[in-house]
mmCIF file of C-alpha atoms in Angstrom:
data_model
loop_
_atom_site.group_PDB
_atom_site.id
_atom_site.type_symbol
_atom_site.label_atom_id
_atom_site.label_comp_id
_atom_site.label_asym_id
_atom_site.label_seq_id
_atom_site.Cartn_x
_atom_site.Cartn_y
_atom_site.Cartn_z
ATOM 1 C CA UNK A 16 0.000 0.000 0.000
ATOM 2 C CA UNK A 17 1.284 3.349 -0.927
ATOM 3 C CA UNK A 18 1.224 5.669 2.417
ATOM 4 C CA UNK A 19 1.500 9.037 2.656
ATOM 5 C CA UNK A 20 4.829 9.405 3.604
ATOM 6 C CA UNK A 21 6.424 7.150 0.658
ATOM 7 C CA UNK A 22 4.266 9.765 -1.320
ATOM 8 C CA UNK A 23 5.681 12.422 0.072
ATOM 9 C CA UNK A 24 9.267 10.823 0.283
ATOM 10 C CA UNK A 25 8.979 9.772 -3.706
ATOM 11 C CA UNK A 26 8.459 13.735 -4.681
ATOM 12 C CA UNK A 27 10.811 14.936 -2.069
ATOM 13 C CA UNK A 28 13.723 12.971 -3.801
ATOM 14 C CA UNK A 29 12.512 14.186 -7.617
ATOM 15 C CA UNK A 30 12.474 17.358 -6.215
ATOM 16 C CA UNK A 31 16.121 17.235 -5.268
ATOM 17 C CA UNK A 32 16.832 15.463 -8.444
ATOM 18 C CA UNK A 33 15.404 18.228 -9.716
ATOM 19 C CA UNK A 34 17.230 20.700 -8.273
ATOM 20 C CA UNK A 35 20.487 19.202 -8.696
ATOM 21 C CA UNK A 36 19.923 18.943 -12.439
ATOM 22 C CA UNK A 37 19.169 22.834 -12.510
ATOM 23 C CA UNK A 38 22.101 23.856 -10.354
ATOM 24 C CA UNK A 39 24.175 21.379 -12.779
ATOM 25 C CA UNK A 40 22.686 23.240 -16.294
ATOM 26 C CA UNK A 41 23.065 26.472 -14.034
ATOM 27 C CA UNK A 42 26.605 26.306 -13.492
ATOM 28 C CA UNK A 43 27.721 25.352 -17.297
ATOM 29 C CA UNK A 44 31.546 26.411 -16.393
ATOM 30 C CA UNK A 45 34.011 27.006 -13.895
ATOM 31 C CA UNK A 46 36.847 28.866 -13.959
ATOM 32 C CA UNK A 47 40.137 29.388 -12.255
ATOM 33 C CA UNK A 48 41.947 32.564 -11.181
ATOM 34 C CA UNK A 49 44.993 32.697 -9.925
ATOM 35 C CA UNK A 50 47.951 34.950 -9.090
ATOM 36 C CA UNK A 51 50.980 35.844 -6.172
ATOM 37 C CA UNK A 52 48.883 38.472 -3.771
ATOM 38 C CA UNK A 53 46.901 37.850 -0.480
ATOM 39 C CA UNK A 54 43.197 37.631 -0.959
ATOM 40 C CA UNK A 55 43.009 40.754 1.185
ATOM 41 C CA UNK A 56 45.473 42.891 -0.708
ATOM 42 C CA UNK A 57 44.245 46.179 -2.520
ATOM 43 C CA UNK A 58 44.504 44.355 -6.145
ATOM 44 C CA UNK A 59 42.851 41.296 -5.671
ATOM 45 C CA UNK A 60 39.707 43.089 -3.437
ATOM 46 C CA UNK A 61 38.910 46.004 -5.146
ATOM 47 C CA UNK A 62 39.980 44.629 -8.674
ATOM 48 C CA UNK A 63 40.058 40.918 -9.759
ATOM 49 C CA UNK A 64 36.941 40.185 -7.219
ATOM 50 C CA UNK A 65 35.172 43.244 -9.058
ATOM 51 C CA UNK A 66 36.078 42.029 -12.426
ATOM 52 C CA UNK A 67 34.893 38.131 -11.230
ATOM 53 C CA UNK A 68 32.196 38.969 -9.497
ATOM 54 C CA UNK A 69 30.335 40.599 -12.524
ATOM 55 C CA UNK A 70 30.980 37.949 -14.894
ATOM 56 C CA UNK A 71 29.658 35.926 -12.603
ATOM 57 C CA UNK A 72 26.058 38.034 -12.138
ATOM 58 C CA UNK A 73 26.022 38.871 -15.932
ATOM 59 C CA UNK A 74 26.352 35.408 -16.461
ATOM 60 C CA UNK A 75 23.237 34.532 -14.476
ATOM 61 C CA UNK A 76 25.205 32.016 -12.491
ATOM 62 C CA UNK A 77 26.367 29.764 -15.845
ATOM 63 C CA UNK A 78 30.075 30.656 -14.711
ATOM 64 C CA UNK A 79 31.753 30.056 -11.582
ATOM 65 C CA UNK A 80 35.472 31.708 -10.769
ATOM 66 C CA UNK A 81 37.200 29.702 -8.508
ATOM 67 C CA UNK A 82 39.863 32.288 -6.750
ATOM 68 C CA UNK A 83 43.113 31.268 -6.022
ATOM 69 C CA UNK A 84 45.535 34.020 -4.249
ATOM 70 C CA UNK A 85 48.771 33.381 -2.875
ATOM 71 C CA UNK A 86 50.049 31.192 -5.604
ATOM 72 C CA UNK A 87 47.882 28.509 -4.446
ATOM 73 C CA UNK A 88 47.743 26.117 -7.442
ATOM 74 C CA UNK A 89 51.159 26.155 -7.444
ATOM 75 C CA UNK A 90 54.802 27.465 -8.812
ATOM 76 C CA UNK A 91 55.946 31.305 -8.920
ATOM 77 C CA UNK A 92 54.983 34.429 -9.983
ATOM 78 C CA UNK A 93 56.893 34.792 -12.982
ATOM 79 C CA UNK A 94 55.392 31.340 -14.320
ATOM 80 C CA UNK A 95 51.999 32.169 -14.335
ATOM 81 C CA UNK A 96 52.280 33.911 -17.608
ATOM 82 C CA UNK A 97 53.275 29.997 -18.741
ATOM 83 C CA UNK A 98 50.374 28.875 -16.735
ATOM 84 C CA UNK A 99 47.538 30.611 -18.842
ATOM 85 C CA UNK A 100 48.909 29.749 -22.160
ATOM 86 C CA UNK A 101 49.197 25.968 -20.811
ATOM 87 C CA UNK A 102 45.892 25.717 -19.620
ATOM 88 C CA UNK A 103 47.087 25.285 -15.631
ATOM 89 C CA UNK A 104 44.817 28.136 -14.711
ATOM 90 C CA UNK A 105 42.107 29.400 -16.645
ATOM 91 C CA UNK A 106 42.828 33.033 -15.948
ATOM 92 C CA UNK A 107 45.961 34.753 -14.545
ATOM 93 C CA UNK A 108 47.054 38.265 -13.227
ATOM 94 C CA UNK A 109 50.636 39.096 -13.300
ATOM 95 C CA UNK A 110 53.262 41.702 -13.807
ATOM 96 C CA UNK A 111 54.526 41.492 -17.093
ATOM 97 C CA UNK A 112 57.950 42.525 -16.097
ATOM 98 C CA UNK A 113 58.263 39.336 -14.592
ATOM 99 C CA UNK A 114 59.041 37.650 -17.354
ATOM 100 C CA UNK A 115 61.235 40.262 -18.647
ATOM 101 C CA UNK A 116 61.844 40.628 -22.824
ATOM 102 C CA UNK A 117 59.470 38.761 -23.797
ATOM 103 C CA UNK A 118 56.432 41.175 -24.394
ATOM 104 C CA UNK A 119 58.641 44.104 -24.776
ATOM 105 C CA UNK A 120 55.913 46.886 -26.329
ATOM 106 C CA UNK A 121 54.365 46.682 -23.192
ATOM 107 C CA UNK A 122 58.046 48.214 -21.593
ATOM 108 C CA UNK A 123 56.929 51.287 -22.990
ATOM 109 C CA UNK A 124 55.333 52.654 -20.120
ATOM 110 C CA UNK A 125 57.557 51.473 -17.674
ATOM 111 C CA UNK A 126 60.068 53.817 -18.769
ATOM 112 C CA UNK A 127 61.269 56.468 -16.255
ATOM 113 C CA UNK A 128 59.286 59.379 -15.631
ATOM 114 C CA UNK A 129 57.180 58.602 -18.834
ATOM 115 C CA UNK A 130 53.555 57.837 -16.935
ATOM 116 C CA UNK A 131 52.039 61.011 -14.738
ATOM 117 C CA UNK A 132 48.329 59.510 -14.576
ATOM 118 C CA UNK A 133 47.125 56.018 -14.133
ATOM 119 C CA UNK A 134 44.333 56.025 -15.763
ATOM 120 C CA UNK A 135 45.646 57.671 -18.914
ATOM 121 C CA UNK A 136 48.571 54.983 -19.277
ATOM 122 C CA UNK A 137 46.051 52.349 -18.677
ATOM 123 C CA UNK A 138 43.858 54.021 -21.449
ATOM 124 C CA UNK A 139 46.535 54.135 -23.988
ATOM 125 C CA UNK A 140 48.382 50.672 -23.057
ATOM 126 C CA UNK A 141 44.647 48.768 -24.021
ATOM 127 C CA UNK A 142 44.512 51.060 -27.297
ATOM 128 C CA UNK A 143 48.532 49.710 -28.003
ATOM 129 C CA UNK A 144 48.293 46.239 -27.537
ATOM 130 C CA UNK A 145 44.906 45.957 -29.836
ATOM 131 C CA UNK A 146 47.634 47.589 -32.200
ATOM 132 C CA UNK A 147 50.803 46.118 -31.719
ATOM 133 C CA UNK A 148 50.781 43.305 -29.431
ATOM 134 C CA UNK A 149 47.423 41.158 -29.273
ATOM 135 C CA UNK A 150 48.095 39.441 -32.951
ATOM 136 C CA UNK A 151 51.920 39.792 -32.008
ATOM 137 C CA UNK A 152 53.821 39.064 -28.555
ATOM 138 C CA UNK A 153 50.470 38.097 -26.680
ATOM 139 C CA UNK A 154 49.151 35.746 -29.867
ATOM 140 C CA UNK A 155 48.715 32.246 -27.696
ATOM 141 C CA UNK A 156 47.140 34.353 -24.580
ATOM 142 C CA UNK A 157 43.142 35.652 -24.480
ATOM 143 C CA UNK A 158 44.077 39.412 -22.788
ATOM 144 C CA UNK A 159 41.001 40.743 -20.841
ATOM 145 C CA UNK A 160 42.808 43.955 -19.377
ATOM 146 C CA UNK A 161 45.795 45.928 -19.363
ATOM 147 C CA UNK A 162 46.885 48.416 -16.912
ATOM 148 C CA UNK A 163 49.623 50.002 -14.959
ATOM 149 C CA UNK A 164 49.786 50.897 -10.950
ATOM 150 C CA UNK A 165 50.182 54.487 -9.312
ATOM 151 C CA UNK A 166 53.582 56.133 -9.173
ATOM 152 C CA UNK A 167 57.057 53.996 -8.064
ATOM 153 C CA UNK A 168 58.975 54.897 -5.614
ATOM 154 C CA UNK A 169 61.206 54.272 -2.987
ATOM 155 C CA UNK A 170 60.888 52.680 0.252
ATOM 156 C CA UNK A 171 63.875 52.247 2.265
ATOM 157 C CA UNK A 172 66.029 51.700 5.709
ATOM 158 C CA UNK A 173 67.164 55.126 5.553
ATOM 159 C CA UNK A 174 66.551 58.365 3.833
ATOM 160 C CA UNK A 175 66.593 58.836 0.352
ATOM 161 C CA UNK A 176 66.894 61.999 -1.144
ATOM 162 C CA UNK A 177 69.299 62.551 -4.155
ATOM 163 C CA UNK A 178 70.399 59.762 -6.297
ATOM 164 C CA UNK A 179 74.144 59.568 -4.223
ATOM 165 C CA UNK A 180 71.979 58.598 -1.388
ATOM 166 C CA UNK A 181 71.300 55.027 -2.492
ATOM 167 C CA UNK A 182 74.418 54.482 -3.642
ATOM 168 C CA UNK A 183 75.541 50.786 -1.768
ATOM 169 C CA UNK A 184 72.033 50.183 -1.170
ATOM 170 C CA UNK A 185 70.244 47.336 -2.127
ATOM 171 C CA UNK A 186 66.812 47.860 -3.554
ATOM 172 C CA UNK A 187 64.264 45.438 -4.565
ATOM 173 C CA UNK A 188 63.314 45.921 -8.579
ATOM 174 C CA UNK A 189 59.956 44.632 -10.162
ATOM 175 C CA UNK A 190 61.141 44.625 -13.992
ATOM 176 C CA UNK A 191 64.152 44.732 -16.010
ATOM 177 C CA UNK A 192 63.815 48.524 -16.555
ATOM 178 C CA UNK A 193 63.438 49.129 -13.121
ATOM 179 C CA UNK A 194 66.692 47.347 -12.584
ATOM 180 C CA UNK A 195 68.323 49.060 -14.856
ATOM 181 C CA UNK A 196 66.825 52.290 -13.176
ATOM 182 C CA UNK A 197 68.291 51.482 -9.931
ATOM 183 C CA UNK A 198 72.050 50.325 -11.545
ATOM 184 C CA UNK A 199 71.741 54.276 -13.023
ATOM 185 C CA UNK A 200 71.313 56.067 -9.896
ATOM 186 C CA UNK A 201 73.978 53.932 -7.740
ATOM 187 C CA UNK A 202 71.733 51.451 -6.135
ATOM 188 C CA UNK A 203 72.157 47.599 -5.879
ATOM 189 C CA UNK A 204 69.428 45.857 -7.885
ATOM 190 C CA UNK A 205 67.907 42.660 -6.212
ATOM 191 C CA UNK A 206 64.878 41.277 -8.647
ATOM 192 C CA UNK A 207 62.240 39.823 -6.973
ATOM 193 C CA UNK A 208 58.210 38.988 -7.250
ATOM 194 C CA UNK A 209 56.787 41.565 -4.493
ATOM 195 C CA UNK A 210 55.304 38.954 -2.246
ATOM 196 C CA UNK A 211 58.737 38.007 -1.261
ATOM 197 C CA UNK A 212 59.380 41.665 0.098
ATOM 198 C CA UNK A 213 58.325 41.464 3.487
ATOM 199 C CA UNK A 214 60.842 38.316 4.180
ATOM 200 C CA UNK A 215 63.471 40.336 2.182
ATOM 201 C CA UNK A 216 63.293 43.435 3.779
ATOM 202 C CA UNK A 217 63.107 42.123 7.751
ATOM 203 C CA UNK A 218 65.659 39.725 7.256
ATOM 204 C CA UNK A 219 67.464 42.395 5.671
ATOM 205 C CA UNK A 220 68.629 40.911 2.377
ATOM 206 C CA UNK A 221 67.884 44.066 1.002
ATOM 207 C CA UNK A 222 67.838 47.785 2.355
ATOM 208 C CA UNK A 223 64.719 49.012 0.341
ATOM 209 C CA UNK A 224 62.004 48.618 -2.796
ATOM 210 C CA UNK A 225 60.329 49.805 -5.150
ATOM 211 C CA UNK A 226 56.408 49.852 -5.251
ATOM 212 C CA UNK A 227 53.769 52.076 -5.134
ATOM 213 C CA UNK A 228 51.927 52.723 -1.864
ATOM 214 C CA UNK A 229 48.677 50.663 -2.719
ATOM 215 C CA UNK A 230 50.707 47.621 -1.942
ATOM 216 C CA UNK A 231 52.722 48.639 0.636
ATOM 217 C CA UNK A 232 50.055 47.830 3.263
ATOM 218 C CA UNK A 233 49.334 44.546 2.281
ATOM 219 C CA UNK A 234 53.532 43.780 2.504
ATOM 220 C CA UNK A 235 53.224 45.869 5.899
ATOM 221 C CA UNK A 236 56.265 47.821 4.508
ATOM 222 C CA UNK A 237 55.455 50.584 6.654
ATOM 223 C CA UNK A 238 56.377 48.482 9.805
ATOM 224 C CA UNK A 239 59.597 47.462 8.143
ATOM 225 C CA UNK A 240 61.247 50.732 7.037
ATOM 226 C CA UNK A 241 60.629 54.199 7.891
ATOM 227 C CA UNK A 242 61.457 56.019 5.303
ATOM 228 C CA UNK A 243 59.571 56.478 1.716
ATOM 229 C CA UNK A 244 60.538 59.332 -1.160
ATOM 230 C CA UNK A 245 57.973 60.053 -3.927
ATOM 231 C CA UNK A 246 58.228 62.123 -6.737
ATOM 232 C CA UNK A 247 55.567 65.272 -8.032
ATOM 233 C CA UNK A 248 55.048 65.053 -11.695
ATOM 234 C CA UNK A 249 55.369 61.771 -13.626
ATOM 235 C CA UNK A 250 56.323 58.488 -12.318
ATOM 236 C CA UNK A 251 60.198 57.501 -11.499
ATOM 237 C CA UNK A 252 58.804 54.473 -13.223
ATOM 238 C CA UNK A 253 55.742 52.085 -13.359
ATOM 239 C CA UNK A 254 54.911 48.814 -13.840
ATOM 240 C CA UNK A 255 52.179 46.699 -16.534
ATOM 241 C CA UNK A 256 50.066 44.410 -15.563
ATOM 242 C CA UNK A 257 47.955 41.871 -17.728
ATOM 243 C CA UNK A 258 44.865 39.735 -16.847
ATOM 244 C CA UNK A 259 45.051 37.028 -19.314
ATOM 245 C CA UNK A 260 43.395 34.355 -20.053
ATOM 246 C CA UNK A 261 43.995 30.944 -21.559
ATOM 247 C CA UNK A 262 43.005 31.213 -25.239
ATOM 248 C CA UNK A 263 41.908 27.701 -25.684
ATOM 249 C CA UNK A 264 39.410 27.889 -22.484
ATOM 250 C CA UNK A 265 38.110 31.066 -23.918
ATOM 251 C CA UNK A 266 37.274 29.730 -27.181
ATOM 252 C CA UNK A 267 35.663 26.540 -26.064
ATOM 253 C CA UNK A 268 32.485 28.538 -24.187
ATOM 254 C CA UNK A 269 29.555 29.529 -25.868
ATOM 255 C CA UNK A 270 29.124 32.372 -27.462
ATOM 256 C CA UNK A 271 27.237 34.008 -25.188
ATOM 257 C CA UNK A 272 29.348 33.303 -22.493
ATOM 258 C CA UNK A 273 32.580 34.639 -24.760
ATOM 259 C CA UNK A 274 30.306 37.727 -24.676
ATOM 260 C CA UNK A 275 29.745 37.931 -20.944
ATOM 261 C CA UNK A 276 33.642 37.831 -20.339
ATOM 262 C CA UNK A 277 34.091 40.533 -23.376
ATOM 263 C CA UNK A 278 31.999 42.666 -21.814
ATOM 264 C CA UNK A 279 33.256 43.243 -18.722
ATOM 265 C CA UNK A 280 36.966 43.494 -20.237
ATOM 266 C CA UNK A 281 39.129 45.491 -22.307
ATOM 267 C CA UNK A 282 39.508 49.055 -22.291
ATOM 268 C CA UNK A 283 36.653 50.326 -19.609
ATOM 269 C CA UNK A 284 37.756 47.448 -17.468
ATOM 270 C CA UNK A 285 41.590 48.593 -18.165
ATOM 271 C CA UNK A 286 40.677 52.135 -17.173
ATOM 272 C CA UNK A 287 38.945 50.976 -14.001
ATOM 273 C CA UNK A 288 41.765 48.741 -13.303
ATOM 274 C CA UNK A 289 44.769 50.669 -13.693
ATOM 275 C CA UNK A 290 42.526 53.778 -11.433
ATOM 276 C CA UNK A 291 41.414 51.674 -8.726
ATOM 277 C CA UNK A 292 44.677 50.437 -7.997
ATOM 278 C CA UNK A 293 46.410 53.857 -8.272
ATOM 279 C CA UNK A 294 43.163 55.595 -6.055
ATOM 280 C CA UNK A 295 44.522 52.859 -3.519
ATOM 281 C CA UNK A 296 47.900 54.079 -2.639
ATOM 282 C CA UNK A 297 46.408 57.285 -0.889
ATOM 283 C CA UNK A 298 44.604 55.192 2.253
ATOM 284 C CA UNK A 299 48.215 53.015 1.899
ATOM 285 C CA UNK A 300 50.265 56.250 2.167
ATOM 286 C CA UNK A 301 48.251 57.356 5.273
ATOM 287 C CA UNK A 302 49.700 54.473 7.123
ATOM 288 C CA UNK A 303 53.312 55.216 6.953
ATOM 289 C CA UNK A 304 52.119 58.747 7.896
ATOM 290 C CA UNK A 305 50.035 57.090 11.289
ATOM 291 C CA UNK A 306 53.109 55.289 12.074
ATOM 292 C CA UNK A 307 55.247 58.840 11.660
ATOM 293 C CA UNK A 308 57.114 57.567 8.840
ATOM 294 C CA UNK A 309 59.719 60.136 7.246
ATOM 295 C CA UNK A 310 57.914 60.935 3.673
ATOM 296 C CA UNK A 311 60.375 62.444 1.293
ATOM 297 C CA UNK A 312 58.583 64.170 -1.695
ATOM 298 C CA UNK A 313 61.028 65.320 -4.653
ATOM 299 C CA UNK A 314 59.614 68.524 -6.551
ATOM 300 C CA UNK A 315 59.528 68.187 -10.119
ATOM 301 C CA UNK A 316 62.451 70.430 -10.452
ATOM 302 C CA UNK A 317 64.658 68.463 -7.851
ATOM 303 C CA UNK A 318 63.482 65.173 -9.698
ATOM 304 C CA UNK A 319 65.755 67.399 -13.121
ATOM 305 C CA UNK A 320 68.912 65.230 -11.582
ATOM 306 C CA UNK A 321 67.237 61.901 -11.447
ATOM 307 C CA UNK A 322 66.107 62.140 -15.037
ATOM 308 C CA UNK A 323 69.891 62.731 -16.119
ATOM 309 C CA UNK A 324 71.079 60.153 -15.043
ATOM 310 C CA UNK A 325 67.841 57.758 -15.891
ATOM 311 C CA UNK A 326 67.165 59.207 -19.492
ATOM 312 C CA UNK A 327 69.796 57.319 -21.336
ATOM 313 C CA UNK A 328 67.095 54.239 -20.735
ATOM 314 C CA UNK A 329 65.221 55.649 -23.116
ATOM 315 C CA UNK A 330 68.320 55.315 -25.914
ATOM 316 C CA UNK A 331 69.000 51.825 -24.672
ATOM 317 C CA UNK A 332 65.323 50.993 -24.803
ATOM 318 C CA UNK A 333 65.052 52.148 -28.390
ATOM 319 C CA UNK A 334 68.369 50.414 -29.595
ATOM 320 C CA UNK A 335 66.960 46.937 -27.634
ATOM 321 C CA UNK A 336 63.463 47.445 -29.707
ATOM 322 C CA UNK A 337 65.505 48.083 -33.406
ATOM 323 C CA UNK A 338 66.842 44.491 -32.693
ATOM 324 C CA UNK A 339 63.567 43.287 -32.480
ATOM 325 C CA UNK A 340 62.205 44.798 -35.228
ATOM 326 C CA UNK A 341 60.619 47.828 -33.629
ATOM 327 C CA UNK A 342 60.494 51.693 -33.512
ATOM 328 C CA UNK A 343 60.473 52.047 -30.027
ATOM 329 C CA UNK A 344 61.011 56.090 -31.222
ATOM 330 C CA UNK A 345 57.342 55.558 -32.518
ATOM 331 C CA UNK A 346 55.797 53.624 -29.762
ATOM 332 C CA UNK A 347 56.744 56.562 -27.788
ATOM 333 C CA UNK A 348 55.157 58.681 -29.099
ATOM 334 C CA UNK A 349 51.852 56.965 -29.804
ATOM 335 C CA UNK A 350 51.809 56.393 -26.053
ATOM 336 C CA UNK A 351 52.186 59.938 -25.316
ATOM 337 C CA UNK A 352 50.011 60.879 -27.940
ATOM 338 C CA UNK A 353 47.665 58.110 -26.683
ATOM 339 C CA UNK A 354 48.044 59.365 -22.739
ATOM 340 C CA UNK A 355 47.316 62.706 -23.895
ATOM 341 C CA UNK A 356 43.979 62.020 -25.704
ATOM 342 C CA UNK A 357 42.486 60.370 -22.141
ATOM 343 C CA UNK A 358 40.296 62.944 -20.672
ATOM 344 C CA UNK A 359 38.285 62.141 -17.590
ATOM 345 C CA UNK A 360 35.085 61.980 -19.614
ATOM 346 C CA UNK A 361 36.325 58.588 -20.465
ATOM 347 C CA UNK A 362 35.782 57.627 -16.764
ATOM 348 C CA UNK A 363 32.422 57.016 -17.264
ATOM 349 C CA UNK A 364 32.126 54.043 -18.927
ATOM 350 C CA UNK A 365 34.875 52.496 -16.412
ATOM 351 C CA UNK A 366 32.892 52.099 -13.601
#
């Protein structure tokens, strides 16, 4: 006899059945992010979880993003570049500098003193790979944004000043320009990914960095040094960044799906990338000054003997480019050009 409760047990297990089958068709894809920072750091919160988070709602819940900070799935910062073109993570964020020469456009606005405005360089770096490098140096890689960070600077065991200062010193550099920045003005260059700052710097394999501020409170550089010297005006130098994805993975989901990820990347997500992560280093900066850190500002004028003695980069930079087949002459100037045409009108449609 058929009681109640088998009744009620029969349609209480197709109703699960049900529901499982939905959430399955739901949740058509998952995908993994991964890259070197804490979870909690300014990039990976106000950023990447942006970024995921809306693909996620304008997908309607048909993709999942899976985050992985820290370096979790594995290997080292400069490998995750190799990681999205081999399929180990779906979707990576890195510094391009850390796998230095081998997209060497993007170097271009790294160069010292050439970046004043975040936002601007991030504008003009999208509009220069769709020209130069996305058929070219990042051909095996699906790139969703591209964008620099706020101003570099220093941060360091003891006051920094004029370029004699760091002479002996050993700084920390995020790029192969950088380094070369450093060698120029006297200092020691150590590379290293950033995560392995902290460790560096209170063990003291090296006497100072370069970052902006945005990450310095992640790193909790302000607890490790006490001194940090900024520069008015443009940039002593600045970094690229890339979210990239793996170009295989991309083309495999439907189309609409392809869409979803299009359109919430490229150049409005670039803008918004690039000025959320320079907006950050003010809160970061007011740490070191509730700690009563020395800040050392260099006016514009002061910064005339820095740029002496860093400006020859830009000769090197142009002779390493002919070799490759370049006018790094003319990608100069398009990204100046480029930087110059960003208003703040074009804010709008990077929210």
């Amino acid at each position: 006899m058929t009681t109640r409760r088998t009744v009620l047990g029969i349609a209480g297990a197709a109703l699960a059945a049900m529901m499982t089958t939905t959430s399955a068709m739901a949740q058509e894809v998952t995908l993994t992010l991964h890259q070197f920072l804490p979870a909690q750091a300014n990039v990976p919160k106000l950023v990447l979880d942006v970024w995921a988070d809306r693909v996620e709602e304008a997908s309607g819940g048909r993709i999942e993003i899976e985050r992985y900070p820290s370096m979790q799935l594995g290997g080292s910062p400069p490998e995750l570049m190799d990681q999205a073109a081999d399929g180990i993570a779906d979707v990576v964020w890195t510094v391009v500098g850390y796998t230095p020469g081998r997209y060497p456009t993007t170097e271009v606005f790294e160069l010292p003193f050439m970046v004043e405005d975040a936002r601007a360089a991030s504008y003009a770096y999208w509009k220069m790979f769709q020209e130069h490098m996305e058929n070219d140096e990042f051909a095996d890689l699906k790139i969703l944004g591209t964008w620099v960070h706020g101003p570099g600077m220093f941060h360091t065991n003891k006051p920094v000043v004029v370029p004699s200062d760091l002479e002996g010193m050993k700084i920390r550099g995020g790029s192969r320009l950088v380094n070369d920045l450093l060698t120029r003005v006297g200092a020691e260059p150590i590379g290293m990914p950033v995560p392995a700052v902290s460790e560096a710097l209170s063990k003291g394999v090296i006497d100072g960095t370069t970052i902006p501020w945005e990450v310095t409170a992640a790193l909790k550089v302000p607890e490790l040094v006490t001194n940090h010297t900024e520069f008015d005006g443009p940039a002593l130098y600045n970094l690229t960044f890339v979210l990239a994805m793996n170009k295989d993975r991309y083309e495999s989901l439907p189309e609409d799906l392809q869409k979803v990820i299009d359109d919430n990347s490229g150049l409005a997500f670039s803008i918004f990338a690039g000025g959320t992560q320079a907006d950050a280093d003010g809160p970061a900066r007011q740490i070191a000054v509730d700690l009563g850190n020395n800040i050392i500002t260099v006016s514009e004028e002061d910064a005339a003997e820095w740029d002496a003695l860093v400006n020859p980069i830009y000769e090197t930079w142009i002779a390493d480019m002919k070799e490759k087949g370049r006018d790094g002459q003319a990608l100069i100037d398009e990204a100046r050009a480029l930087m110059a045409e960003y208003t703040s009108d074009m804010d709008t449609f990077a929210k």
